[in-house]
Amino acid sequence: MSTKKINFGLIGAGRIGSFHGETVARRLKDAELVAIADPAPGAAAKLANSLDVANAYNDVATLLTHPGVDAVIITTPARFHTNLLVQAAEAGKAIFCEKPMALTLDDADRAITAAKKAGVPLQVGFNRRWDSSFAEGRAAIDAGKIGTPQLIRSLTRDPGPFGADPARVPLWTIFYETLIHDFDTLLWLNPGAKPVEVYAIGEALVRPDAKGDGFLDTAVVTIRFDNGSVAVAEANFSALYGYDIRGEVFGSAGMVAMGDVRRSSMTLFDANGVSNDTWRRDTDHFIHGYTAQLGSFVRSVRAGKLIEGPTGSDARNALAIALAAIRSVEAKGPVVVA
Amino acid sequence: MSTKKINFGLIGAGRIGSFHGETVARRLKDAELVAIADPAPGAAAKLANSLDVANAYNDVATLLTHPGVDAVIITTPARFHTNLLVQAAEAGKAIFCEKPMALTLDDADRAITAAKKAGVPLQVGFNRRWDSSFAEGRAAIDAGKIGTPQLIRSLTRDPGPFGADPARVPLWTIFYETLIHDFDTLLWLNPGAKPVEVYAIGEALVRPDAKGDGFLDTAVVTIRFDNGSVAVAEANFSALYGYDIRGEVFGSAGMVAMGDVRRSSMTLFDANGVSNDTWRRDTDHFIHGYTAQLGSFVRSVRAGKLIEGPTGSDARNALAIALAAIRSVEAKGPVVVA
Amino acid sequence: MSTKKINFGLIGAGRIGSFHGETVARRLKDAELVAIADPAPGAAAKLANSLDVANAYNDVATLLTHPGVDAVIITTPARFHTNLLVQAAEAGKAIFCEKPMALTLDDADRAITAAKKAGVPLQVGFNRRWDSSFAEGRAAIDAGKIGTPQLIRSLTRDPGPFGADPARVPLWTIFYETLIHDFDTLLWLNPGAKPVEVYAIGEALVRPDAKGDGFLDTAVVTIRFDNGSVAVAEANFSALYGYDIRGEVFGSAGMVAMGDVRRSSMTLFDANGVSNDTWRRDTDHFIHGYTAQLGSFVRSVRAGKLIEGPTGSDARNALAIALAAIRSVEAKGPVVVA
Amino acid sequence: MSTKKINFGLIGAGRIGSFHGETVARRLKDAELVAIADPAPGAAAKLANSLDVANAYNDVATLLTHPGVDAVIITTPARFHTNLLVQAAEAGKAIFCEKPMALTLDDADRAITAAKKAGVPLQVGFNRRWDSSFAEGRAAIDAGKIGTPQLIRSLTRDPGPFGADPARVPLWTIFYETLIHDFDTLLWLNPGAKPVEVYAIGEALVRPDAKGDGFLDTAVVTIRFDNGSVAVAEANFSALYGYDIRGEVFGSAGMVAMGDVRRSSMTLFDANGVSNDTWRRDTDHFIHGYTAQLGSFVRSVRAGKLIEGPTGSDARNALAIALAAIRSVEAKGPVVVA
């Protein structure tokens, strides 16, 4: 096995970009972060400074021409993902792209084609697959321990209180950016099944004042698959008790349950009863999974092809459900998946 | 407080009738079982013999004329419930009726009116309200600990393997008889909210061969409430791991989770890992709840009016959701609740 | 099977006596409480009134001459147990005696002999055997699921804060009255093994000011058995988080863990994390076990001999460990069990 | 902060040495493994080859003269630890030494003095302190959440079946090498308390045939502290259900429980009940803790002094309990801690 270090360029120095950058710079032994690009004034330079990275740019094009960059991590706002991905592919860089990879099926196809044409690995940031609880659940399903999946559940509850400005949240974010994780999870936990129909409800229960502007913070999505199984995905932006990510697959022979908001097995018993602290941030909850995710990507970059992770096609399949969910909310009834 | 013993007549000596009869005869201190009626040849006599009950009848009318009978428990097949309930009310008996109290809203109204007119207490067998886990969940909600309910879940998974003959299962049983528990639970855990729209999916995943005959063994029902909250009820007839009854209410300030298929806190650690035995029968899982349910009814009978339990109106409200679910399956889309 | 109701006389109307009286009067279908005796002025009459019991006495002798009394429950202070038990046996009454049955081995022998001579069933109040978690643990051991016991633990932590007056607590209460439960549990969970050596530590950590008077509120007792297994029993009078009763048996093939201070499976998730309420009183925690305990005794009374429960010999065996523990504290080192 | 990479030399290429070597070579970003020494023919070379390490030696002296080596990890058999530690200190290397640091108090003093004289950081491998569950338990204690510790428990159960040859296990290994972890844990979880008396029982229950040769595979150690608190440490070499490491601290205001043999929150529900897989190896269970442990050491090496970890004094304090336990087994009674 080649042991060449993989040199990364980071595109996007926001919250998750900074975290992925830190993962590469501080936690991944076989990788280096060599360049950061972000158009926001000073953002790339600031992060580069804190992570001892040599090159900081305000434009992505320069980063892509850096010959030392083997692979890029795209963590910009979602609407820029596809174009940047295509540019990176054309520059011959291996690509790790945050979810959603695209906001339309055409863009998804464009991204997949570009990576394929360039012959570069393309991995998408569905990080739950790398969490030990979810990974063991999938392994149990693969081992036949629950038989055929029949009823599936995946949920995302972001830690509250919700403090963002609804006016700055892009339309349909709960489907494009939040539930896209659950859609991938449901597909991944129901191997071989194809979604056929989607019924979605979207509400603004956390910020009802913003509903008139199209803001949604709560959603329930029911998905029928071609094998008869039924899945429910659920999201809310303000779980006061923490960052709650769970999955459940009930099948003909049993069930697996995955995920727990409890932070560790340390349990406190006091005058208030029995209690556990909870996860409050994705980057705490999934710190080992996030590292494993990029560690796998490093191995793929070395191998010159994706060896494990969620593919562009996986991203397209999850997107198709998100788009159907949006149409279902508009139609106020079930819709067929494209 | 009056301490008069309440004398019961049991109408229906089937599985749950026999169990309720045993509860009265063997576990309820303040009650006696004095008569049993069942049209099946020998059924009443056999149960009466095993429970040391003096009077066994093949017809209900005779039981209802027995002057020593203060209250009846109706546990016949569901389609007979309403008429028997009305007869019992006219005979001046206090009534405990198994779910579903009726199969149509008209019948539900007829039952409610009859009990009201006769001035007799009428309690319906939504036994989950008497389970300590669910009761504590409701108490936490009442105490404001989770704020306003936003996302609610209730599920019923009957212990498998499913061994009944689908041809002998009445149409829509999964909604009328199984999910009716969940519908009551969802209403009870979302105090004051009214269901406005229902979307239901019904499948035959356990016995796909029987689907052509209208048999359903798996269902997912989504319910929108007038306060914006969304509930999901789910049922399956064949959980190989046991009798799984759970509820979850997520609100603006937190969440309560209720129910656990684990039979006790006894945990075994062996070469196969860590394990717990599970509940395999409703009458084991809810034995204390079933006793508490009838204990409460005894207090109501003494008081001459229902003091706690699920009312005829509660039964009507749950039925309205079941009927909407059935219409939704037929319409293949969401329907308005009557 | 005989279905004769068993008529009980209660000797001692204190806290646990009142509770057992209520169990007989209100929860045990096949039993009636017909008489109560307590020398404290008004105590018997007050309890009799609240439980609708006909006969209240200030002296036990009168109760024992009541021909309608089939069986007695002895719940006086421990130092009176043996003499009352012998009197009751001589009066031909079946006997349920709270722990400890005796405070010396001679008294234990005297009690056993009296019951044997009178031919009356004698059951001792080691109620943990009737808790479902402990009962399932013992069943797993009997089924060979953990192999041969090697390391055993049993603990009693009474709910705090401790509010009693240490000066009114008899010397060595923590061994005679509290840990006696654990000693019986350890013997019962290690079938066939005989204790050979005991090392005990006693401390006053809750009320260090009272240690000079011999008061002990905390104890750790190590017991070596003849099969090489080692057990640790532990007690404390002031668990601020509730009434914590647990057991653990590690064996050559696995382990069973029993008991949980959590009150139910209802779990609250809120801004403070994940939490469960706890048991705060023995009579709540073990309400079903206490009823089952006396239900079993009723069956024994009907049968004319003890059919399940802890025997006088069991009580003697637990006492032998308690006495050894006391000697060990005095000797400041391990002592041989008598 | 300096960001200089720390270059490590590994002394001892056995099981845990290979694992620590891999941690440095593959998981620690700020460190490199530059040399390995092991007297066993080929052992150093083999490990060096698999980890791409340049220098492999059969003798430690050569490794210690390598000027590029900043720090050493000592993972030889325990009896060599002290001398190697002293040599490494004299060579000016920072030292991470596996437990036990020494087998006599004189040797412990010699080690501490050597590191102090050389001015090099010395950290000892009590890795449980780096496990998140234990670390959170200690944090809760520090935050005053359980009040003053009164009853403490720490246990080590190695995964079975035990397959080693008892004849090759050094005498008293269960105290020197296994329970030494628990002794450190108990001291660490009871801040400021000093052990005053120890009573230990040692048995050969897994391999009773080897007891005659002094082999012990099971032990229970009771420790009294100067603040009145009492601790119990327990070990067994053959837990068939996995690698079970737990701790419990009961205090005047509550309790913390730490550790869980369950491998993840993934839970399987099937015909056998509810189950979780378990940890089977220390290097799986504590992989993140082991990495954190050496990560902290790297920071200490950079800082030129120990900033967090267990010190030579901590190792000496745990050893003092181990030595007392051995004396107690020999004396068959409690002994005073040196």
mmCIF file of C-alpha atoms in Angstrom, chain D residues 68-220:
data_model
loop_
_atom_site.group_PDB
_atom_site.id
_atom_site.type_symbol
_atom_site.label_atom_id
_atom_site.label_comp_id
_atom_site.label_asym_id
_atom_site.label_seq_id
_atom_site.Cartn_x
_atom_site.Cartn_y
_atom_site.Cartn_z
ATOM 1 C CA GLY D 68 16.683 12.069 17.248
ATOM 2 C CA VAL D 69 14.688 10.327 19.937
ATOM 3 C CA ASP D 70 12.890 12.869 22.138
ATOM 4 C CA ALA D 71 10.828 10.458 24.169
ATOM 5 C CA VAL D 72 10.531 6.775 24.905
ATOM 6 C CA ILE D 73 7.665 4.453 25.573
ATOM 7 C CA ILE D 74 8.578 1.593 27.890
ATOM 8 C CA THR D 75 6.447 -1.507 27.376
ATOM 9 C CA THR D 76 8.729 -4.334 28.360
ATOM 10 C CA PRO D 77 7.855 -6.942 30.968
ATOM 11 C CA ALA D 78 7.239 -5.156 34.247
ATOM 12 C CA ARG D 79 10.391 -6.314 36.038
ATOM 13 C CA PHE D 80 12.548 -4.317 33.607
ATOM 14 C CA HIS D 81 10.567 -1.078 33.820
ATOM 15 C CA THR D 82 12.493 0.710 36.538
ATOM 16 C CA ASN D 83 15.997 0.108 35.240
ATOM 17 C CA LEU D 84 15.009 1.092 31.710
ATOM 18 C CA LEU D 85 13.246 4.160 33.015
ATOM 19 C CA VAL D 86 16.348 5.228 34.916
ATOM 20 C CA GLN D 87 18.531 4.633 31.850
ATOM 21 C CA ALA D 88 16.163 6.649 29.660
ATOM 22 C CA ALA D 89 16.102 9.478 32.174
ATOM 23 C CA GLU D 90 19.872 9.527 32.291
ATOM 24 C CA ALA D 91 19.851 9.724 28.500
ATOM 25 C CA GLY D 92 17.602 12.787 28.785
ATOM 26 C CA LYS D 93 14.565 11.230 27.188
ATOM 27 C CA ALA D 94 11.018 12.059 28.169
ATOM 28 C CA ILE D 95 9.390 8.903 29.471
ATOM 29 C CA PHE D 96 6.060 7.224 29.058
ATOM 30 C CA CYS D 97 6.190 4.045 31.136
ATOM 31 C CA GLU D 98 3.564 1.329 31.177
ATOM 32 C CA LYS D 99 2.189 0.224 34.511
ATOM 33 C CA PRO D 100 3.505 -0.929 36.896
ATOM 34 C CA MET D 101 6.316 1.598 36.923
ATOM 35 C CA ALA D 102 8.084 -0.450 39.589
ATOM 36 C CA LEU D 103 7.595 -3.552 41.700
ATOM 37 C CA THR D 104 9.037 -2.169 44.936
ATOM 38 C CA LEU D 105 8.686 1.172 46.655
ATOM 39 C CA ASP D 106 12.465 1.583 46.490
ATOM 40 C CA ASP D 107 12.354 1.147 42.750
ATOM 41 C CA ALA D 108 9.436 3.569 42.519
ATOM 42 C CA ASP D 109 11.481 6.135 44.421
ATOM 43 C CA ARG D 110 14.471 5.440 42.223
ATOM 44 C CA ALA D 111 12.379 6.031 39.102
ATOM 45 C CA ILE D 112 10.846 9.234 40.414
ATOM 46 C CA THR D 113 14.221 10.553 41.485
ATOM 47 C CA ALA D 114 15.858 9.732 38.164
ATOM 48 C CA ALA D 115 13.201 11.567 36.159
ATOM 49 C CA LYS D 116 13.324 14.520 38.512
ATOM 50 C CA LYS D 117 17.108 14.696 38.413
ATOM 51 C CA ALA D 118 17.115 14.523 34.630
ATOM 52 C CA GLY D 119 14.326 17.076 34.378
ATOM 53 C CA VAL D 120 12.314 14.889 32.007
ATOM 54 C CA PRO D 121 8.565 14.377 32.019
ATOM 55 C CA LEU D 122 7.505 10.981 33.350
ATOM 56 C CA GLN D 123 4.000 9.707 32.649
ATOM 57 C CA VAL D 124 2.630 6.307 33.681
ATOM 58 C CA GLY D 125 0.153 4.270 31.642
ATOM 59 C CA PHE D 126 -3.001 4.440 33.742
ATOM 60 C CA ASN D 127 -5.113 4.772 30.645
ATOM 61 C CA ARG D 128 -8.542 4.667 32.275
ATOM 62 C CA ARG D 129 -8.127 8.303 33.215
ATOM 63 C CA TRP D 130 -8.393 9.028 29.499
ATOM 64 C CA ASP D 131 -11.598 7.118 28.910
ATOM 65 C CA SER D 132 -14.493 9.535 28.421
ATOM 66 C CA SER D 133 -16.779 7.752 30.868
ATOM 67 C CA PHE D 134 -14.207 7.754 33.664
ATOM 68 C CA ALA D 135 -13.067 11.277 32.850
ATOM 69 C CA GLU D 136 -16.641 12.552 33.071
ATOM 70 C CA GLY D 137 -17.082 10.707 36.368
ATOM 71 C CA ARG D 138 -14.047 12.402 37.826
ATOM 72 C CA ALA D 139 -15.276 15.757 36.519
ATOM 73 C CA ALA D 140 -18.621 15.244 38.242
ATOM 74 C CA ILE D 141 -16.831 14.445 41.492
ATOM 75 C CA ASP D 142 -14.643 17.528 41.130
ATOM 76 C CA ALA D 143 -17.773 19.568 40.508
ATOM 77 C CA GLY D 144 -19.146 18.400 43.839
ATOM 78 C CA LYS D 145 -22.055 16.538 42.306
ATOM 79 C CA ILE D 146 -21.834 13.523 44.578
ATOM 80 C CA GLY D 147 -20.511 15.201 47.707
ATOM 81 C CA THR D 148 -17.826 13.346 49.643
ATOM 82 C CA PRO D 149 -16.963 9.857 48.395
ATOM 83 C CA GLN D 150 -17.971 7.132 50.863
ATOM 84 C CA LEU D 151 -18.131 3.845 48.986
ATOM 85 C CA ILE D 152 -16.057 3.254 45.865
ATOM 86 C CA ARG D 153 -15.763 0.355 43.481
ATOM 87 C CA SER D 154 -13.431 -0.383 40.622
ATOM 88 C CA LEU D 155 -13.220 -3.609 38.724
ATOM 89 C CA THR D 156 -11.230 -5.232 35.962
ATOM 90 C CA ARG D 157 -12.475 -8.329 34.250
ATOM 91 C CA ASP D 158 -10.326 -9.459 31.409
ATOM 92 C CA PRO D 159 -12.079 -11.048 28.467
ATOM 93 C CA GLY D 160 -12.271 -14.824 28.597
ATOM 94 C CA PRO D 161 -11.725 -17.574 28.082
ATOM 95 C CA PHE D 162 -8.389 -17.318 29.841
ATOM 96 C CA GLY D 163 -5.896 -19.046 27.599
ATOM 97 C CA ALA D 164 -2.496 -18.268 29.068
ATOM 98 C CA ASP D 165 -0.228 -20.758 30.752
ATOM 99 C CA PRO D 166 -0.434 -20.032 34.491
ATOM 100 C CA ALA D 167 3.129 -21.208 34.895
ATOM 101 C CA ARG D 168 4.295 -18.301 32.755
ATOM 102 C CA VAL D 169 2.357 -15.689 34.652
ATOM 103 C CA PRO D 170 4.633 -13.997 37.217
ATOM 104 C CA LEU D 171 3.611 -14.326 40.848
ATOM 105 C CA TRP D 172 1.121 -11.725 42.061
ATOM 106 C CA THR D 173 0.419 -10.500 38.536
ATOM 107 C CA ILE D 174 -3.239 -9.881 39.382
ATOM 108 C CA PHE D 175 -2.130 -7.238 41.904
ATOM 109 C CA TYR D 176 0.972 -5.811 40.199
ATOM 110 C CA GLU D 177 -0.405 -5.614 36.678
ATOM 111 C CA THR D 178 -4.177 -5.904 36.696
ATOM 112 C CA LEU D 179 -5.504 -4.370 39.893
ATOM 113 C CA ILE D 180 -2.837 -1.668 39.772
ATOM 114 C CA HIS D 181 -5.238 0.027 37.302
ATOM 115 C CA ASP D 182 -8.051 -0.169 39.839
ATOM 116 C CA PHE D 183 -5.857 1.077 42.658
ATOM 117 C CA ASP D 184 -4.924 4.130 40.625
ATOM 118 C CA THR D 185 -8.551 4.624 39.650
ATOM 119 C CA LEU D 186 -9.719 4.436 43.256
ATOM 120 C CA LEU D 187 -7.109 6.971 44.363
ATOM 121 C CA TRP D 188 -7.913 9.243 41.444
ATOM 122 C CA LEU D 189 -11.666 9.111 42.132
ATOM 123 C CA ASN D 190 -11.191 9.840 45.835
ATOM 124 C CA PRO D 191 -9.113 13.001 45.604
ATOM 125 C CA GLY D 192 -7.029 13.757 48.654
ATOM 126 C CA ALA D 193 -7.841 10.574 50.548
ATOM 127 C CA LYS D 194 -5.033 8.323 51.730
ATOM 128 C CA PRO D 195 -5.343 4.542 51.954
ATOM 129 C CA VAL D 196 -4.685 3.277 55.438
ATOM 130 C CA GLU D 197 -5.582 -0.392 55.516
ATOM 131 C CA VAL D 198 -5.999 -3.127 52.922
ATOM 132 C CA TYR D 199 -7.627 -6.539 53.079
ATOM 133 C CA ALA D 200 -7.204 -8.773 50.052
ATOM 134 C CA ILE D 201 -8.476 -12.144 48.989
ATOM 135 C CA GLY D 202 -6.845 -13.974 46.090
ATOM 136 C CA GLU D 203 -8.214 -17.107 44.482
ATOM 137 C CA ALA D 204 -7.630 -19.330 41.491
ATOM 138 C CA LEU D 205 -11.203 -19.944 40.388
ATOM 139 C CA VAL D 206 -10.542 -19.938 36.664
ATOM 140 C CA ARG D 207 -7.599 -22.290 36.968
ATOM 141 C CA PRO D 208 -7.926 -23.925 40.385
ATOM 142 C CA ASP D 209 -5.343 -26.494 39.293
ATOM 143 C CA ALA D 210 -2.704 -23.762 39.307
ATOM 144 C CA LYS D 211 -3.411 -22.356 42.752
ATOM 145 C CA GLY D 212 -0.823 -24.589 44.379
ATOM 146 C CA ASP D 213 1.849 -22.799 42.375
ATOM 147 C CA GLY D 214 0.737 -19.439 43.676
ATOM 148 C CA PHE D 215 -1.269 -18.522 40.607
ATOM 149 C CA LEU D 216 -4.220 -16.223 41.276
ATOM 150 C CA ASP D 217 -6.869 -15.240 38.729
ATOM 151 C CA THR D 218 -9.518 -13.719 40.976
ATOM 152 C CA ALA D 219 -9.148 -11.123 43.680
ATOM 153 C CA VAL D 220 -11.174 -8.838 45.896
#
